[in-house]
Short mmCIF file of C-alpha atoms in Angstrom, two decimals:
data_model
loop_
_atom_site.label_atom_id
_atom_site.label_comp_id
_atom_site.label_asym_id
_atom_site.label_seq_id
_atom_site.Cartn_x
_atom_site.Cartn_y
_atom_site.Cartn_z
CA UNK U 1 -9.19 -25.57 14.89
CA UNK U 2 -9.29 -23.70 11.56
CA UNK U 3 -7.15 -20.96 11.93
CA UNK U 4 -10.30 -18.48 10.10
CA UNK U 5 -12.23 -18.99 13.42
CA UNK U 6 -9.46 -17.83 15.24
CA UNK U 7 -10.74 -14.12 13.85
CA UNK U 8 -13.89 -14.31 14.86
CA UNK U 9 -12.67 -15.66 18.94
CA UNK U 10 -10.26 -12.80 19.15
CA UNK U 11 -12.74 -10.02 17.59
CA UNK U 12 -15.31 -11.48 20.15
CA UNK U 13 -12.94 -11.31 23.05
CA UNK U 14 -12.32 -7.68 22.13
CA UNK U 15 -15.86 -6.84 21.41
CA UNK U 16 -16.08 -6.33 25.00
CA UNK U 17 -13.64 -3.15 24.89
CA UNK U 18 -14.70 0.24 24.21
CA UNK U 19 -12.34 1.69 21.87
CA UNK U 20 -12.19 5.75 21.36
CA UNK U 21 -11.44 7.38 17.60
CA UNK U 22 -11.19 11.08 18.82
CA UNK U 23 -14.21 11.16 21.54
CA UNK U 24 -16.66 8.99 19.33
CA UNK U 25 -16.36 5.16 21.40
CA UNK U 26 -16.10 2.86 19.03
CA UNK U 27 -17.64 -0.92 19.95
CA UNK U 28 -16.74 -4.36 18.18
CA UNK U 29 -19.35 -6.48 17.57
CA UNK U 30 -19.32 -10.16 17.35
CA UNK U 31 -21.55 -10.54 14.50
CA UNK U 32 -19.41 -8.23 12.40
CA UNK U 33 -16.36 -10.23 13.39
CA UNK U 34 -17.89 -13.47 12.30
CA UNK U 35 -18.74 -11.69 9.22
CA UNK U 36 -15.25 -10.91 8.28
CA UNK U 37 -14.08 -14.55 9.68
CA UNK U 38 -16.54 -16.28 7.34
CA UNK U 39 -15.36 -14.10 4.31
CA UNK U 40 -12.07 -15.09 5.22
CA UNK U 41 -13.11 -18.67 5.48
CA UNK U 42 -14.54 -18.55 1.78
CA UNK U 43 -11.02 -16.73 0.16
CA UNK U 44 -9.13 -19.82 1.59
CA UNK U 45 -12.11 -22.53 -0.05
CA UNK U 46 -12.31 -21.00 -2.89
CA UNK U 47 -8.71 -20.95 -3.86
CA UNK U 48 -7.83 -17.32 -3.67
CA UNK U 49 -5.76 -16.99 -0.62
CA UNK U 50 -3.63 -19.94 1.52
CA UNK U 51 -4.04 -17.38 4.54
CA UNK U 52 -3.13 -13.76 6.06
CA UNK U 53 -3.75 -11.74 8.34
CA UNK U 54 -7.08 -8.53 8.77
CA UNK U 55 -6.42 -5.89 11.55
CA UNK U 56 -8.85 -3.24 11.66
CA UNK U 57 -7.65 -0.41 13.86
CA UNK U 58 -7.72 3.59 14.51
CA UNK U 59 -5.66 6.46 15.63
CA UNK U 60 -5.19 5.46 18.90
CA UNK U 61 -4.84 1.67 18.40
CA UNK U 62 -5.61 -1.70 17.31
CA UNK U 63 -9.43 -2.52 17.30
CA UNK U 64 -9.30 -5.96 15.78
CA UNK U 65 -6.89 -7.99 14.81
CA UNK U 66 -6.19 -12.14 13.19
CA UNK U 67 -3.73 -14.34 11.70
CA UNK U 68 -5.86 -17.27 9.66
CA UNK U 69 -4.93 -20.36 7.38
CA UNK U 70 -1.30 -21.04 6.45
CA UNK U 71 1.72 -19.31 4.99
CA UNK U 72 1.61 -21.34 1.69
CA UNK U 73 -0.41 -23.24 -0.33
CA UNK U 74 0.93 -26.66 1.23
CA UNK U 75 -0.51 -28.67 3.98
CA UNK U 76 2.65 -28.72 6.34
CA UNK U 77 3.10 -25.06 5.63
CA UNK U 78 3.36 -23.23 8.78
CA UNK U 79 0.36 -20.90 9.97
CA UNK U 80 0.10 -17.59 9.64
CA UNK U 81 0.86 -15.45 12.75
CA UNK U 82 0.89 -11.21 13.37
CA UNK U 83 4.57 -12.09 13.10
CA UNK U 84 4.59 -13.76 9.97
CA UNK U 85 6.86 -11.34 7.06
CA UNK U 86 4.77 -10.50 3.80
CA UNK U 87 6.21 -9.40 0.81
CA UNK U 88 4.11 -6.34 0.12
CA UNK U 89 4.63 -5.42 -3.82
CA UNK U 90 3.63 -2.35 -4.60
CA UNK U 91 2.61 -1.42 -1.26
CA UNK U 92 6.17 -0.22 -1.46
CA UNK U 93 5.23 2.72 -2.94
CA UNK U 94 3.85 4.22 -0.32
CA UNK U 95 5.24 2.55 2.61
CA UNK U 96 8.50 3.36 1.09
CA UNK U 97 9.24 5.61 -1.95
CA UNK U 98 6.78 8.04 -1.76
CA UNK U 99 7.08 9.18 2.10
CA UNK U 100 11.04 9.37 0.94
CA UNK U 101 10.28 11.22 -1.91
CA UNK U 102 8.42 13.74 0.72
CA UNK U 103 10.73 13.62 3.69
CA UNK U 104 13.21 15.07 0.74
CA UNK U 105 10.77 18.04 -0.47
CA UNK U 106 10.29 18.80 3.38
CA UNK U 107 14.09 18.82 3.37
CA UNK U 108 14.08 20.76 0.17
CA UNK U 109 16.80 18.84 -1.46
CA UNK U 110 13.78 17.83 -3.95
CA UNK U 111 10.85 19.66 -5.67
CA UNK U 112 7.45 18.47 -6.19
CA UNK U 113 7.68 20.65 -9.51
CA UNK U 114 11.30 20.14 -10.44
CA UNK U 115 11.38 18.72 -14.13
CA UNK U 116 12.56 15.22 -14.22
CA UNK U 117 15.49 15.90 -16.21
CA UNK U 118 16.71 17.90 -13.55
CA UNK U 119 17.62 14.57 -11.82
CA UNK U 120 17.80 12.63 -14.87
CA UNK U 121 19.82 14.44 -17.49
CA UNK U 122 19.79 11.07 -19.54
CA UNK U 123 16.35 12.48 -20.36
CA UNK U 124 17.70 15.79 -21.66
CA UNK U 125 17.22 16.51 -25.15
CA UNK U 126 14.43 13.63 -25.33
CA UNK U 127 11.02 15.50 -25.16
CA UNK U 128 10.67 15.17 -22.09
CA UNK U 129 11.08 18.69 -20.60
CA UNK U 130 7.66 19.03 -18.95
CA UNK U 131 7.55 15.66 -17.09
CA UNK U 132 7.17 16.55 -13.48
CA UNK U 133 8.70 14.42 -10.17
CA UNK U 134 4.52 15.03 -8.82
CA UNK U 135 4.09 13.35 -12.55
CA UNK U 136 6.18 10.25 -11.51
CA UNK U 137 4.22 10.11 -8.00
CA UNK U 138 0.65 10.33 -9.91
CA UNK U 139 1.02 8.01 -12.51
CA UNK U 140 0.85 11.15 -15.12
CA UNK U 141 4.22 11.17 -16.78
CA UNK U 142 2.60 9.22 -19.87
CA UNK U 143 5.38 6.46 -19.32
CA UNK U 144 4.62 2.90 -19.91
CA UNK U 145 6.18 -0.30 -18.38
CA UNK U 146 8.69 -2.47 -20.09
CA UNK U 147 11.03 -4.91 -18.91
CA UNK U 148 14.57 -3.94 -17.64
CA UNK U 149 17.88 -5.40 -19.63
CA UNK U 150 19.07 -8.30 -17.14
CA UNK U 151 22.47 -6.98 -17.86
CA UNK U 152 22.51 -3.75 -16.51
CA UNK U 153 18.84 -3.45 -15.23
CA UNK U 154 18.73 0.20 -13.24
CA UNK U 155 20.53 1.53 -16.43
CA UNK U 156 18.32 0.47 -19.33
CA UNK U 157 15.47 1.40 -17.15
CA UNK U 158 16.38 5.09 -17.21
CA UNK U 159 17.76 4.91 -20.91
CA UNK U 160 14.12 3.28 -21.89
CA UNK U 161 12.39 5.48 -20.52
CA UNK U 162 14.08 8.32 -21.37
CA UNK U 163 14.37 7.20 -24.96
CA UNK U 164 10.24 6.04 -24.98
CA UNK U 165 7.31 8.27 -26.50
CA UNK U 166 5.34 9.67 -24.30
CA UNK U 167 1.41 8.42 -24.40
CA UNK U 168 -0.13 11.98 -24.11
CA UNK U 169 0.32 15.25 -22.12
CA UNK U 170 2.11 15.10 -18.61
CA UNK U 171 -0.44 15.77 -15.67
CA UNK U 172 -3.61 14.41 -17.90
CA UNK U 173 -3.21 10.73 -18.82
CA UNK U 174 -3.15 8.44 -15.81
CA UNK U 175 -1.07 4.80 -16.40
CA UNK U 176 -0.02 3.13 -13.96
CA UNK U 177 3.59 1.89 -14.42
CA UNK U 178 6.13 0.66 -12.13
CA UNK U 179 8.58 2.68 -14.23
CA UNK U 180 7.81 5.99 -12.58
CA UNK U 181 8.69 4.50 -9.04
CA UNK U 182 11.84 2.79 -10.70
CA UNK U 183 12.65 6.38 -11.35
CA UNK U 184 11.59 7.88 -7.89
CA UNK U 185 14.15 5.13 -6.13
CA UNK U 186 17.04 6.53 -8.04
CA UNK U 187 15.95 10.05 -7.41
CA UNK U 188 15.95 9.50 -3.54
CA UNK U 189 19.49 7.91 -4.15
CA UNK U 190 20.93 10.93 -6.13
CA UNK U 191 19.22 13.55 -3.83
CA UNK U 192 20.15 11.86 -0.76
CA UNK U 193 22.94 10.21 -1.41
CA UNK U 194 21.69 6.87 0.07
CA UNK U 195 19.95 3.55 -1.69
CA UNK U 196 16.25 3.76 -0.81
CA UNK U 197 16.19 1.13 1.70
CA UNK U 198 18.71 2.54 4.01
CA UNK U 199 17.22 5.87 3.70
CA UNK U 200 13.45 4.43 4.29
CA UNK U 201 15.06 2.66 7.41
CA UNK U 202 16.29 5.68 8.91
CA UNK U 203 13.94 8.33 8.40
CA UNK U 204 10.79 6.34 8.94
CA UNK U 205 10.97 2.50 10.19
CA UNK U 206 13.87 2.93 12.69
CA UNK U 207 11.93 6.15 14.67
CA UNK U 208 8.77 4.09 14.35
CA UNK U 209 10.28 1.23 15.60
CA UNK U 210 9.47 -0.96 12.62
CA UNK U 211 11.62 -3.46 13.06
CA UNK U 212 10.42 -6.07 10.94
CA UNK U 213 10.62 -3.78 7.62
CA UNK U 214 12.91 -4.38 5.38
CA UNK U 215 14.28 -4.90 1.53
CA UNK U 216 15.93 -8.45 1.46
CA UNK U 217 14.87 -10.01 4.39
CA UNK U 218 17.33 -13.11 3.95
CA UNK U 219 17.60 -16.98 4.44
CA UNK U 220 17.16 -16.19 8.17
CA UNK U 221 13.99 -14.43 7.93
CA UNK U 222 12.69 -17.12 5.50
CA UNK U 223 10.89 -18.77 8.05
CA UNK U 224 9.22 -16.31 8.94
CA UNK U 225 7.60 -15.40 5.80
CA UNK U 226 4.80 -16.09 3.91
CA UNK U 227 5.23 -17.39 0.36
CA UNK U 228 4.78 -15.76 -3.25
CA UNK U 229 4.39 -17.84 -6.22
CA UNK U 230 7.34 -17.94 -8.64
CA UNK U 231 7.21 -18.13 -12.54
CA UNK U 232 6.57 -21.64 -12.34
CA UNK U 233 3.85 -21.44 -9.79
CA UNK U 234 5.93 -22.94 -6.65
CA UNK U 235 6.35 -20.68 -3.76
CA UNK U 236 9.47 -18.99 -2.39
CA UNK U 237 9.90 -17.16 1.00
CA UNK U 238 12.06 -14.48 1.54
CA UNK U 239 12.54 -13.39 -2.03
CA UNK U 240 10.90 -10.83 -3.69
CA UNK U 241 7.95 -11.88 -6.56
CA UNK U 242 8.39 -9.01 -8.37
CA UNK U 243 10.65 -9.74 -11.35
CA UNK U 244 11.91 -5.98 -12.51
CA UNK U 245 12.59 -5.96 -8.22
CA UNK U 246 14.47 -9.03 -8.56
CA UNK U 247 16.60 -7.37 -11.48
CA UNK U 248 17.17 -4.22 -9.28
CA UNK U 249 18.74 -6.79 -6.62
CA UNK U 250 15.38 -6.96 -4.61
CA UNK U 251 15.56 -2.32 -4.08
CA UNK U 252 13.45 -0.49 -5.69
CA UNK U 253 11.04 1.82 -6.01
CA UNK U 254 7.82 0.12 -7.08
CA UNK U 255 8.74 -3.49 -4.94
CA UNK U 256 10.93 -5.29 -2.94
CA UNK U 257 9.88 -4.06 1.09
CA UNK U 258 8.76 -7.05 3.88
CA UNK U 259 6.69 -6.22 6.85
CA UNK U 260 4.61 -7.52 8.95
CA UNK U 261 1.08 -6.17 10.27
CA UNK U 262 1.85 -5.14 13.08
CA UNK U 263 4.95 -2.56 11.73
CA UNK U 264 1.92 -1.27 8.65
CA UNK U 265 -0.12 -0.32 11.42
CA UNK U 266 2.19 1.90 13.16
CA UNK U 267 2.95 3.06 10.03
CA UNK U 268 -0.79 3.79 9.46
CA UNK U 269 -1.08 5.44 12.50
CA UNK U 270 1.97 7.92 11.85
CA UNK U 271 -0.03 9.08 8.93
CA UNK U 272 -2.97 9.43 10.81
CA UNK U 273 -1.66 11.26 13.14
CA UNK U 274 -0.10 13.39 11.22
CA UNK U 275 3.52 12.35 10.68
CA UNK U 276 3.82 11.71 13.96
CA UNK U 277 3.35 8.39 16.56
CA UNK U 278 4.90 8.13 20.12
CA UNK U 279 6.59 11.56 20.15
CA UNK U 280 8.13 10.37 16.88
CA UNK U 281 7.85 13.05 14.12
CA UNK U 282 8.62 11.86 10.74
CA UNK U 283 6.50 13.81 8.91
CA UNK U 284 5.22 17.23 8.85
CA UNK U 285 1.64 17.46 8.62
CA UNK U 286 1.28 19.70 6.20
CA UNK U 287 3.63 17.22 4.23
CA UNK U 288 0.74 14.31 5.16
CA UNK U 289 -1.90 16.34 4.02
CA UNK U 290 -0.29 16.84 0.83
CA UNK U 291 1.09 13.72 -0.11
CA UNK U 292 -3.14 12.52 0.59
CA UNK U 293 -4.72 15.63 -1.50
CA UNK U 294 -6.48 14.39 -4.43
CA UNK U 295 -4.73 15.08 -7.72
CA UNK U 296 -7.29 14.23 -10.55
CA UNK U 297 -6.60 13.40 -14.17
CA UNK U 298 -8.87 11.65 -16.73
CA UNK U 299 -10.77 15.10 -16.98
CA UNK U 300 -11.87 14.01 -13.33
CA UNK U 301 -12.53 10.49 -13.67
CA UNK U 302 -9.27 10.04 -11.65
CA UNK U 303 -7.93 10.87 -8.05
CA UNK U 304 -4.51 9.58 -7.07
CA UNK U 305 -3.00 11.21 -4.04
CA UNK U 306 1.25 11.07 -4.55
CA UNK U 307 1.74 7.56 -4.47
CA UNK U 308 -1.75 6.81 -2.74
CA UNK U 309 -4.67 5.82 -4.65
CA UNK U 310 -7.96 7.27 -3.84
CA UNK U 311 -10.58 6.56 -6.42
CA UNK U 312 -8.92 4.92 -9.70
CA UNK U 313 -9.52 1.13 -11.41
CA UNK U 314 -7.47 -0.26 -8.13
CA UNK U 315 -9.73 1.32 -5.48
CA UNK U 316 -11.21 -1.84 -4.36
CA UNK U 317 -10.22 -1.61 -0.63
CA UNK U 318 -12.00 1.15 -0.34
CA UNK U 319 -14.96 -1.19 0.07
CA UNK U 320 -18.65 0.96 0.67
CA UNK U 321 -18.29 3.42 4.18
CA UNK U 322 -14.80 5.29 3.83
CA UNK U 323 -15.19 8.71 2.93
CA UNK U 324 -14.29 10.80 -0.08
CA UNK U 325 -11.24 11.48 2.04
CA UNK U 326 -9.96 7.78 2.19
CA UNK U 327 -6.84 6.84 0.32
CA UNK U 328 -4.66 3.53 0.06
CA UNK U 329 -3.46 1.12 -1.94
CA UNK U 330 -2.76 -2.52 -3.07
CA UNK U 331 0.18 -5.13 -3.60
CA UNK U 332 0.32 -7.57 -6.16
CA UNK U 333 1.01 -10.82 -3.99
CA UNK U 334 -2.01 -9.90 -2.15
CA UNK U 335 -1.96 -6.81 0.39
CA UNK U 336 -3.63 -3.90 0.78
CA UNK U 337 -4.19 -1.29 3.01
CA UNK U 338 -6.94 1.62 3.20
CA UNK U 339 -7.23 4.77 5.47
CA UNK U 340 -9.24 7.42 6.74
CA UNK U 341 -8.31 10.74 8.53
CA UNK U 342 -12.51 11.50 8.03
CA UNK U 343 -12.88 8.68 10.87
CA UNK U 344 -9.51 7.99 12.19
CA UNK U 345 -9.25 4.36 10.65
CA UNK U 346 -7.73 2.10 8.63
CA UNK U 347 -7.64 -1.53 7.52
CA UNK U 348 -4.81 -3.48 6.78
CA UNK U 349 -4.99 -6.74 4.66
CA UNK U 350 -2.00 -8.86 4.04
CA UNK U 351 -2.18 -12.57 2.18
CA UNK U 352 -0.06 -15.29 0.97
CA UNK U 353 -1.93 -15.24 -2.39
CA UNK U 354 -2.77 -18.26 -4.92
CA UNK U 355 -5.19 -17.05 -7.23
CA UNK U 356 -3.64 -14.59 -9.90
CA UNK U 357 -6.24 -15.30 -12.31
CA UNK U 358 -9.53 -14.15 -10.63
CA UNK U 359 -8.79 -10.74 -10.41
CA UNK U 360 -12.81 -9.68 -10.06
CA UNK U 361 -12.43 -12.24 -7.12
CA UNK U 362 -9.58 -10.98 -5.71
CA UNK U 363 -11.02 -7.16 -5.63
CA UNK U 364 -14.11 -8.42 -4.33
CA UNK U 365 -12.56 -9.88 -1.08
CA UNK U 366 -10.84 -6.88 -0.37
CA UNK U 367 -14.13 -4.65 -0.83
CA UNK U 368 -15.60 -6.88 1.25
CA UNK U 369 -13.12 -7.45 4.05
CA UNK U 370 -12.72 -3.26 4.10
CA UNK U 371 -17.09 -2.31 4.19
CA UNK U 372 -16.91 -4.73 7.18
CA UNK U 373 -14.68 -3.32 9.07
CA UNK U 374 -16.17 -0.03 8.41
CA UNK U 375 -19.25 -1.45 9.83
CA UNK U 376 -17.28 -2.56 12.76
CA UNK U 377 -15.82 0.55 13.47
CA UNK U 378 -18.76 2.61 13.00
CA UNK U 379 -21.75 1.05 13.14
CA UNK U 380 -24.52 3.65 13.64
CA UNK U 381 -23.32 5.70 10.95
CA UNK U 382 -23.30 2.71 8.78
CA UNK U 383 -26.55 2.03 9.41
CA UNK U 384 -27.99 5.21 9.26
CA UNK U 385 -26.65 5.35 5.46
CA UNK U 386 -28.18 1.93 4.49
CA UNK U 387 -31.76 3.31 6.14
CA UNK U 388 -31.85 6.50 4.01
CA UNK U 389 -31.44 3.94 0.50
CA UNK U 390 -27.59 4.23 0.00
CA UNK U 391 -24.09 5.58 1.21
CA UNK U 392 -24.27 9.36 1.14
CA UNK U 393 -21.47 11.10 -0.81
CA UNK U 394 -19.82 11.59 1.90
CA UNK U 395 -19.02 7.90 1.72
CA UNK U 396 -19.38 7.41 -1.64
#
């Protein structure tokens, strides 16, 4: 049996359950479960993906959820299972880095609005007085990407980047660069006094009880994992894609976590619910709701939450149903993840990813994958949208 069809038994077995987002019951249907299988299906035909793993859920739990095809592109590759360990890219970002980043502010060993050089004094003297840490989490410190000495990697990061031009005003240019999470990692190390992965474990994936997350999972979790293509296009398990992350010994800001499905979706829910899941509070809520706010830059054009993504170039999960309210984001070697505290859901995609070429493709199957499970999770509103000629801007 094709492990795609597998999606579309499961989200038929559970079609039968009534689940609840707040009071509104929320019902699967069949039909929008083979939708999502045959999608699925397609990705793995034409190329793009060698398998993964959709779960569609809400506050209060999972609503739908699928391993399909295989961990690699090889046929005696293993298949894909909810277990299976993903290397997530820049999902690390938010999963990791920025939540620290928060926790710290809550803490208030760290300032949204403290100038970067107060962390960095390697910047002082450089022009760089008005750069912001809420510039670093926004993609608005007009810093651009380059690659890290191999020699001393975490050091001629901070020296390049303190030594670079800056590409326009802070707060007004949006670029994405890994650089400004590069920074962020060291900042949570010098404020807190611990690496970024042992601080990520213990304020957020040990209370959670995400067990499976990790930096460096290891030759024993290699097994478990789904594979990344190396330089030379062959795939490796366990090790992270990311080159700069590879540099930085597999820690850092921008790259490097594991996790599986299951651990993103308690993760998901936390947020959610507020900064808190199963009498677990990790987060304040009124550090959730700011660390979601829309920031805008591009006179507008722009709206990047801290870390999170809400309507930029890389807003492709959103797909057509979330709300204005919706934020997310993606990883390179073929994740991403999209929520909504307007309707209590999310939607979690993780793949082992092939196709690094077709990038319109590739943005495409996540829209797709993400409008279907907002049609799964709220179908008479969905409908009601399409009948009056278009998503209203609610949902636009």
């Amino acid at each position: 049996m094709r492990h795609g069809k597998l999606l579309v038994i499961l989200c038929v077995l559970l079609s039968s359950l009534t689940v609840f987002a707040g009071d509104v019951p929320l019902v699967v249907t069949s039909e929008k479960a083979g939708i999502i299988g045959a999608v699925v299906e397609k990705a793995m035909a034409d190329g793009l993906v060698a398998g993964g793993v959709v779960l569609v859920g809400n506050r209060t739990g999972v609503v739908c959820e699928t391993a399909f095809g295989r961990t690699a592109g090889t046929p005696d590759a293993p298949p894909v299972t909810s277990d299976t360990l993903f290397d997530l890219a820049s999902l690390t970002k938010v999963i990791a880095t920025t939540p620290a980043v928060m926790k710290l502010a809550e803490e208030g060993k760290v300032s949204l609005v403290d100038p970067v050089v107060r962390w960095f004094p390697e910047f002082a003297g450089k022009g760089k007085d008005e750069v912001l840490v809420v510039n670093l989490l926004t993609h608005t410190s007009g810093l651009d990407d380059f690659p890290p000495s191999p020699r001393a990697p975490l050091q001629s990061a901070i020296e390049g980047a303190a030594a670079q031009k800056l590409k326009g005003e802070p707060g007004h240019r949006f670029r994405y660069a890994d650089i400004n999470f590069i920074l962020l990692a060291e900042l949570v190390r010098r404020a807190s006094g611990a690496p970024l992965d042992r601080y990520a474990s213990a304020s957020f994936y040990a209370p959670l009880g995400m067990w499976d997350t990790c930096f460096n999972p290891g030759p024993a979790a290699a097994g478990r994992c789904a594979a990344t293509l190396d330089g030379s296009g062959l795939p490796q398990f366990g090790k992270v894609q990311d080159p700069a992350a590879r540099l930085l010994d597999g820690v850092a800001g921008h790259a490097g976590l594991f996790s599986t499905v299951g651990d993103l979706a308690s993760f998901c829910r936390m947020i959610l619910n507020g900064g808190t899941l199963n009498g677990h509070q990790v987060l304040e809520p009124r550090t959730v709701a700011q660390m979601t706010a829309p920031y805008f830059s591009r006179s507008g054009k722009v709206a990047r939450g801290l870390g999170w993504d809400i309507s930029s170039p890389y807003s492709s999960p959103r797909g057509n149903g979330f709300s204005e309210y919706s934020f997310g984001h993606t990883g390179y070697s073929g994740g991403s993840v999209w929520l909504d505290p307007d309707s209590g859901s999310y939607v979690i995609f993780l793949s082992s990813r092939l196709d690094y070429r077709h990038t319109r493709a590739f943005s495409k199957l996540r829209s797709d994958i993400s409008t279907l499970a907002f049609e799964m999770l709220e179908p008479t509103f969905y409908a009601r949208a399409v009948e009056g000629g278009g998503t209203p801007s609610r949902f636009r």
